Structure formats: structure tokens, C-alpha cells
CSV table of C-alpha atoms and ligand atoms in Angstrom, one decimal:
chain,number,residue,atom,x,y,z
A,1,UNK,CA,22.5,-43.1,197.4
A,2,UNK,CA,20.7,-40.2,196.1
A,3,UNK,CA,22.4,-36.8,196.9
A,4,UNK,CA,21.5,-32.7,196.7
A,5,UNK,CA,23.2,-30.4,195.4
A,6,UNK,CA,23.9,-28.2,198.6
A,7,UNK,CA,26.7,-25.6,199.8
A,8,UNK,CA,29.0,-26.4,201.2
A,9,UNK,CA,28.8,-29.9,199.9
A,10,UNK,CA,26.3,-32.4,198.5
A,11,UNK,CA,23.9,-33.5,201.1
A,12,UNK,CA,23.2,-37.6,201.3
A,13,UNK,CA,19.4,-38.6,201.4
A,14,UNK,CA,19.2,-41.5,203.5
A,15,UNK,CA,18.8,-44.4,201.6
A,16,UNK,CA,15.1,-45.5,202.4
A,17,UNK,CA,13.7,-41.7,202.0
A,18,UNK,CA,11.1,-42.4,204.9
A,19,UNK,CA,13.9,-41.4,207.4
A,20,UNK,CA,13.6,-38.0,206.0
A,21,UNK,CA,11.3,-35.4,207.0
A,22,UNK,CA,10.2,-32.2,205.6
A,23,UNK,CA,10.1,-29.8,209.3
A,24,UNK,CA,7.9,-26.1,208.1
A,25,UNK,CA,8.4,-24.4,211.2
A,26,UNK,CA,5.7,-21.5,212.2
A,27,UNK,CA,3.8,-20.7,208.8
A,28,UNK,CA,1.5,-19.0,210.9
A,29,UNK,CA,-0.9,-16.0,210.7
A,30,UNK,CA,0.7,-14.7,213.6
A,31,UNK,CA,4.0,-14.0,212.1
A,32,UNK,CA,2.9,-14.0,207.8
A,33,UNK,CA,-0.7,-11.5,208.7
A,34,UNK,CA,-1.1,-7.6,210.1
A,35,UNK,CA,-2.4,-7.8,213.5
A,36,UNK,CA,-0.3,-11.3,214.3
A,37,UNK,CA,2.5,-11.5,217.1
A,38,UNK,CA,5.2,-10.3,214.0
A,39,UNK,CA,3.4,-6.8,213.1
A,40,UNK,CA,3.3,-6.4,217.0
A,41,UNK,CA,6.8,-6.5,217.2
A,42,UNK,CA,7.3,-4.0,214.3
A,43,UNK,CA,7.7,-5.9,211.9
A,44,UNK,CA,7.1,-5.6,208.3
A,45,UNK,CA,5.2,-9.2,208.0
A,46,UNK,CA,4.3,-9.4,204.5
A,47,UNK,CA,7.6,-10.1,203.1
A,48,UNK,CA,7.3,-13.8,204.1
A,49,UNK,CA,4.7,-14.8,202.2
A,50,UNK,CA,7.3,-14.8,199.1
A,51,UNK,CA,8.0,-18.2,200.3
A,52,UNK,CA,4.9,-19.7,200.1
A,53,UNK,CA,4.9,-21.0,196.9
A,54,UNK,CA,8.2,-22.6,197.0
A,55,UNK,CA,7.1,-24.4,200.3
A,56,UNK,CA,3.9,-25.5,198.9
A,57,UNK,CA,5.8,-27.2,196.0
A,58,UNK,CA,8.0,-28.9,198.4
A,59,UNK,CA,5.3,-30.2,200.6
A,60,UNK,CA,3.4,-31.3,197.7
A,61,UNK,CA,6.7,-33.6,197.0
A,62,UNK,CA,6.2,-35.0,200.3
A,63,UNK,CA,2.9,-35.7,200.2
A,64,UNK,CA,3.2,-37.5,196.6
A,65,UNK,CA,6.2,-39.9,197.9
A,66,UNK,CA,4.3,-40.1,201.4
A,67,UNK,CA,7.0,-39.0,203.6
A,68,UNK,CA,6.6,-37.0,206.8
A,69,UNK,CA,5.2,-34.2,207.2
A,70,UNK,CA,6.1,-31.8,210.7
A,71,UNK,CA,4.0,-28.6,211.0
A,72,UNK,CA,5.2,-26.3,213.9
A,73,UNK,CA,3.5,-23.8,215.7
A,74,UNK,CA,4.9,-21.1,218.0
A,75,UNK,CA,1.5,-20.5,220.3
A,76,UNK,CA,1.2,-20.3,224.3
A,77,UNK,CA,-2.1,-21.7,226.3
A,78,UNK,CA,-4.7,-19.4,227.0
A,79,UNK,CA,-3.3,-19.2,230.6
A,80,UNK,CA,-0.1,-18.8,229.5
A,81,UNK,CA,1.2,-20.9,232.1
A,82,UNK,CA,3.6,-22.2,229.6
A,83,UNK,CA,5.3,-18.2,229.1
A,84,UNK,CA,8.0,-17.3,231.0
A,85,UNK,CA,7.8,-13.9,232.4
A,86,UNK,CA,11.1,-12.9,230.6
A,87,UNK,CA,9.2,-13.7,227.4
A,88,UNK,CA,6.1,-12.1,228.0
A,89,UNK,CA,7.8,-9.1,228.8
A,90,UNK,CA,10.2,-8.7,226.0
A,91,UNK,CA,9.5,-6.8,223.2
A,92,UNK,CA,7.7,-3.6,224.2
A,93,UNK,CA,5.3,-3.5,220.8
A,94,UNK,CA,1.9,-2.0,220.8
A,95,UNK,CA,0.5,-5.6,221.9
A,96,UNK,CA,2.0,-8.5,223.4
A,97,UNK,CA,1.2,-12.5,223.6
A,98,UNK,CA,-2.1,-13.1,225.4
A,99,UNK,CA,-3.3,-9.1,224.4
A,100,UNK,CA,-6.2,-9.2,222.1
A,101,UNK,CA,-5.5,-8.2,218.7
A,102,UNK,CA,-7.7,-8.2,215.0
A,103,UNK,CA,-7.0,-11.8,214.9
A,104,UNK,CA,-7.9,-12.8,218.5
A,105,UNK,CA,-5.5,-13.1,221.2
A,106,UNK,CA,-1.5,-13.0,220.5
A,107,UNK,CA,0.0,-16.6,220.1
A,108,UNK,CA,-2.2,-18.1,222.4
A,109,UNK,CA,-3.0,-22.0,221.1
A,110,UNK,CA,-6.7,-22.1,219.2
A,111,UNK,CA,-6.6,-18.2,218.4
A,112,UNK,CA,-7.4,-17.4,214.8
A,113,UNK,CA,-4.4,-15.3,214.1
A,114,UNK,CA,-2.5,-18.9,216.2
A,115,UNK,CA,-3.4,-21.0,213.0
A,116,UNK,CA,-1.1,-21.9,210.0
A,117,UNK,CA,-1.9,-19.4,206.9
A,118,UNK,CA,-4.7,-21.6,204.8
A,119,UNK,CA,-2.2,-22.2,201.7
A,120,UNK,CA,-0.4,-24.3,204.0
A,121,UNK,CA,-2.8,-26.1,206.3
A,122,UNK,CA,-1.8,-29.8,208.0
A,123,UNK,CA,-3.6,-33.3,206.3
A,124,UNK,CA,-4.5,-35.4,208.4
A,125,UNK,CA,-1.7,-37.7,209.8
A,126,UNK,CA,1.0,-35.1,209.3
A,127,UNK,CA,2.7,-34.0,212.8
A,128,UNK,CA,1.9,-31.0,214.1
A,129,UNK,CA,3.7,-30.1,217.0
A,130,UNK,CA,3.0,-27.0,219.3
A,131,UNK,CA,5.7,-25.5,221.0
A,132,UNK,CA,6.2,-22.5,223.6
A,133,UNK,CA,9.9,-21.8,223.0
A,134,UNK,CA,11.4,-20.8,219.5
A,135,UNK,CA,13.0,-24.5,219.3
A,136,UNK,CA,10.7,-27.0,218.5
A,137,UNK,CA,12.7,-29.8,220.7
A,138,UNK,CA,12.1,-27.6,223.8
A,139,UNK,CA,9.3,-28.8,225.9
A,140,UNK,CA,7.5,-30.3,223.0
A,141,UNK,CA,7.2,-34.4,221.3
A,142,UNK,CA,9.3,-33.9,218.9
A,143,UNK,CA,12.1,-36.1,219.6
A,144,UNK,CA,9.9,-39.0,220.3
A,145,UNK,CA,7.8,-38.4,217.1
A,146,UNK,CA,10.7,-38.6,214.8
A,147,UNK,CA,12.3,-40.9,217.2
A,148,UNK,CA,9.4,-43.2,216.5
A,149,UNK,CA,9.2,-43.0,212.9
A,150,UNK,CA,13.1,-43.8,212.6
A,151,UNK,CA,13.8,-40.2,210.9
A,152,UNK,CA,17.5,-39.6,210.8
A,153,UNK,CA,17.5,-36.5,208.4
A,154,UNK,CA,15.4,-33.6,208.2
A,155,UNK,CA,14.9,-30.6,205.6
A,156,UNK,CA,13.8,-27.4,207.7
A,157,UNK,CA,11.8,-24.4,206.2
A,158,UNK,CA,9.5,-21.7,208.1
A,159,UNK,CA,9.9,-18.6,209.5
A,160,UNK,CA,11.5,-17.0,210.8
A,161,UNK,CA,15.2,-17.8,209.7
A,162,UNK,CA,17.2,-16.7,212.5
A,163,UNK,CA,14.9,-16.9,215.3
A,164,UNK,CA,12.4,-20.3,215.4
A,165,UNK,CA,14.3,-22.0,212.2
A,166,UNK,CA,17.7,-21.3,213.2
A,167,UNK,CA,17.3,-22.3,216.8
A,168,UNK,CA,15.3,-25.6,215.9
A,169,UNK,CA,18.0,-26.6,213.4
A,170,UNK,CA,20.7,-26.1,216.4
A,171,UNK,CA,18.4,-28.1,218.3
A,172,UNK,CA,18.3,-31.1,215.6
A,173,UNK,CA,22.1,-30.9,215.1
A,174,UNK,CA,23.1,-31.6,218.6
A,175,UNK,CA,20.6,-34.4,218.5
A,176,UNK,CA,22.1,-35.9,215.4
A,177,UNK,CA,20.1,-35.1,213.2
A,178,UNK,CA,20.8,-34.4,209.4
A,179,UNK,CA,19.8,-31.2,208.7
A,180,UNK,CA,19.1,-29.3,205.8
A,181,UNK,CA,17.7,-25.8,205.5
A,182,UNK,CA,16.1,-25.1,202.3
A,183,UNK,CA,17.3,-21.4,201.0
A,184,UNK,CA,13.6,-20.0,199.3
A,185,UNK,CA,11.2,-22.0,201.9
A,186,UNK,CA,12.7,-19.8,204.6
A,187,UNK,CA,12.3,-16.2,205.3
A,188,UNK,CA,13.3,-13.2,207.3
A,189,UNK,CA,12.2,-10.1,208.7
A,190,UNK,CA,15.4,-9.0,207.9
A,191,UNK,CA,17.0,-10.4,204.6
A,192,UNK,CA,20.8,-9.7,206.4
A,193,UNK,CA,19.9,-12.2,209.0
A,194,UNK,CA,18.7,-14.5,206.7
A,195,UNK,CA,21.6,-14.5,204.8
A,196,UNK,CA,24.1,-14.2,207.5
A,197,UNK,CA,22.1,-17.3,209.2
A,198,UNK,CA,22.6,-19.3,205.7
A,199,UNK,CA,26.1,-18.7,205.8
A,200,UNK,CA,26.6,-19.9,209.2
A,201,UNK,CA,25.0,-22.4,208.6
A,202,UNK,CA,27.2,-23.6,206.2
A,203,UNK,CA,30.6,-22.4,207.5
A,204,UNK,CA,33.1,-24.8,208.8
A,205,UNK,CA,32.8,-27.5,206.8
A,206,UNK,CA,28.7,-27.7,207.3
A,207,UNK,CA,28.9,-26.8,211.2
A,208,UNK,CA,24.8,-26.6,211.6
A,209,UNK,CA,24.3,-28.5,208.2
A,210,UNK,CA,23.7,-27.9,204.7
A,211,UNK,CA,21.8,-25.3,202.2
A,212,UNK,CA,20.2,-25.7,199.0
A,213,UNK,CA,17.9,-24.4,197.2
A,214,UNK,CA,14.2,-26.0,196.4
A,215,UNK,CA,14.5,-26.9,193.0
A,216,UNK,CA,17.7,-29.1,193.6
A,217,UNK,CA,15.7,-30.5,196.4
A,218,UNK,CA,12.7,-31.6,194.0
A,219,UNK,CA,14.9,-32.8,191.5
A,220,UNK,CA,16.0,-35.9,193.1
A,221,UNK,CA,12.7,-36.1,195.1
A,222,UNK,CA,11.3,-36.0,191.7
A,223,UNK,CA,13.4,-39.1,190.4
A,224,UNK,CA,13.0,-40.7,193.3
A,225,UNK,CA,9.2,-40.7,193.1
A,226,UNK,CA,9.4,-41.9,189.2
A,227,UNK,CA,12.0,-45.0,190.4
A,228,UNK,CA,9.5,-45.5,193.0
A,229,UNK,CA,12.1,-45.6,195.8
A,230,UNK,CA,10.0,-44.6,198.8
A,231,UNK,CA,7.9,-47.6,200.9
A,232,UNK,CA,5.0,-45.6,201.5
A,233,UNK,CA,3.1,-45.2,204.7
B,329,TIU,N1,10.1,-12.6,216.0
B,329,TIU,C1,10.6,-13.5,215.2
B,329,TIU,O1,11.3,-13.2,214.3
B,329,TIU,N2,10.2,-14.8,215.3
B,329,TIU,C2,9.5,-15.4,216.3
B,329,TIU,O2,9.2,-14.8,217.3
B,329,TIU,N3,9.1,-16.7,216.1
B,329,TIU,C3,9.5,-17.5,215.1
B,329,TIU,O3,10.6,-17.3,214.5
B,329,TIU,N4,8.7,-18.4,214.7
């Protein structure tokens, strides 16, 4: 049994390491680019992109040992039949979803500025899931795509910490899911949040899960892809 060196204990990798998952929730344009849904919303969006290389590292992992691969996205159809008016209304920024903006309309599903940032783009056969709520169980596949593919344990990333990761890794916890969120492949607007969501994560004995940091995550993937562990796809 191959094990991480997490907070607030180590975290046990399945045995067969295709039941784990690598989940990078909403590397969008929308929320990592000026003009997305993020910078309408007032935020300062260019401090996520720190993350990127650490997440690229980690899905290159993935992609050597052939384990899955789930790609979020936070977007709305053009109709936006699938936003609920509380939604739509919230926020009061200078545009709002469905407006058109410098990289076509706000989180609506096909939009430019709806796409994942190029560095981080989907292969072919990887999941991508698109969702309307900030949890990416909520009125999406999910379930029945990791359901189907026997995953038991999943690491999450994305953006942003406290909003779309945070609630998605609630989501996976009640579920039974084991779920650990990777400390430098996640990012906030706000560093405070992000730090206050790592420690609750963690608090209680691992009440949401686990968190650890990349490198001790690629260290045993690492190994495992030298001992060959992984059955491929
Ligand atoms: N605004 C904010 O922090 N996040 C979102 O609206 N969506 C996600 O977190 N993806």
C-alpha cells in the first residue's frame, strides 16, 4: 500500500492506482483571463495562474501511468435555462453570465472565454464534465463516470479553492469518496480563503480529507510508474 505524505495524516492510494483520479476543477479562461466571469466579479484573476505549472506536472503523472483524467468546467447554455435566477442575479459586477464580454459571452458553454486556458487543454478520452452549479456532482455525470470506472479516491485541484473546489470536495466526501486536495494545484482570489479552506479541510481528524503538497504527490506516483504498478487503460 503506497501512501502520501499529507496533513493531517498520510493518505492511502488505493491499491490498484486506476481507482484514483486526478479531478482539475475550472482551469478556465473565465476565471484565470481579464474579461472572463472572475475579472467581472472584481477580481484580481491573474494570481491563479501561479498554479499552472504545478498542475501541469501532475497531470503529466497521470497521463504517463494512464489513470483518469476529470476536467471541469463551470459554464451555462446559451439559453441559460440551466441559471437560476438567484445566480444570474448575484454579483452586481460590470458584466454578468450570458453579457457579452472581450472573450465572448460570460460562462455560457462553447464561448471562448468558457474554454480551459490552452496549457491545460483535455486529451482525448479524459472526462470532461460541464456543470452549472459550483459542485461538479450537482446536476452533472459525474457520479456515474467515476461510478463506472470503479474510482474510489480522488486528488482535487482547480480554482477556485473555496468556491467550485471546496464545494465539489464536500460533494465527493458525502459520497464516499477519498479525497485529497492538492495545496499548490489550487488557488484563490483570496490567499486567506485558501488557507482557511486547507485547514478545514484538514481539521478534525481529516473531516473533508486530506492536504499535501504536489511534489509528495509525484513522488510515489513517480515510484509507482518505475514498479509499473498501474494496469493501464
Ligand atoms: N467566483 C469564484 O471564486 N468562483 C466561481 O465562481 N467558480 C469557481 O470557483 N470555479
Amino acid at each position: 500500500m503506497s501512501t502520501i505524505a499529507a496533513l493531517p495524516y498520510e493518505y492511502e492510494l488505493p491499491a490498484d492506482l486506476q481507482h484514483l483520479a486526478l479531478v482539475i476543477i475550472d482551469m478556465q479562461r473565465d476565471f484565470l483571463e481579464p474579461g472572463g466571469f472572475g475579472a467581472a466579479l472584481g477580481n484580481d484573476v491573474e494570481r491563479l495562474q501561479a498554479i499552472v505549472p504545478a498542475l501541469q506536472q501532475l497531470i503529466s503523472a497521470f497521463r504517463k501511468l494512464k489513470l483518469p483524467i476529470v476536467h471541469t468546467l463551470e459554464c451555462h447554455q446559451p439559453d441559460l435555462s440551466d441559471c437560476p435566477p438567484a445566480k444570474l442575479k448575484r454579483g452586481k459586477g460590470s458584466l454578468t453570465i450570458g453579457d457579452l464580454g472581450p472573450m465572448g459571452r460570460i460562462l455560457v458553454q462553447g464561448e471562448p472565454g468558457n474554454d480551459i486556458i490552452p496549457e491545460l487543454q483535455p486529451l482525448p478520452g479524459e472526462i470532461v464534465i460541464h456543470k452549472p452549479g459550483k459542485g461538479a456532482f450537482y446536476q452533472t455525470p459525474l457520479a456515474t463516470e467515476l461510478q463506472q470506472r470503479g474510482i474510489t479516491h480522488l486528488l482535487i485541484t482547480g480554482v477556485t479553492t473555496e468556491v467550485c473546489v471546496q464545494t465539489t470536495m464536500r460533494e465527493a466526501n458525502d459520497r464516499g469518496y477519498e479525497c485529497l486536495l492538492v495545496e499548490d494545484c489550487t488557488e484563490s482570489y483570496f490567499p486567506e480563503f485558501k488557507q482557511s479552506t486547507l485547514a478545514m479541510v484538514r481539521a478534525q481528524g481529516g473531516i473533508v480529507g486530506w492536504t499535501a503538497a504536489s511534489t509528495a504527490v509525484l513522488q510515489v506516483l513517480e515510484a509507482g510508474s518505475v514498479a509499473g504498478v498501474t494496469h493501464g487503460v
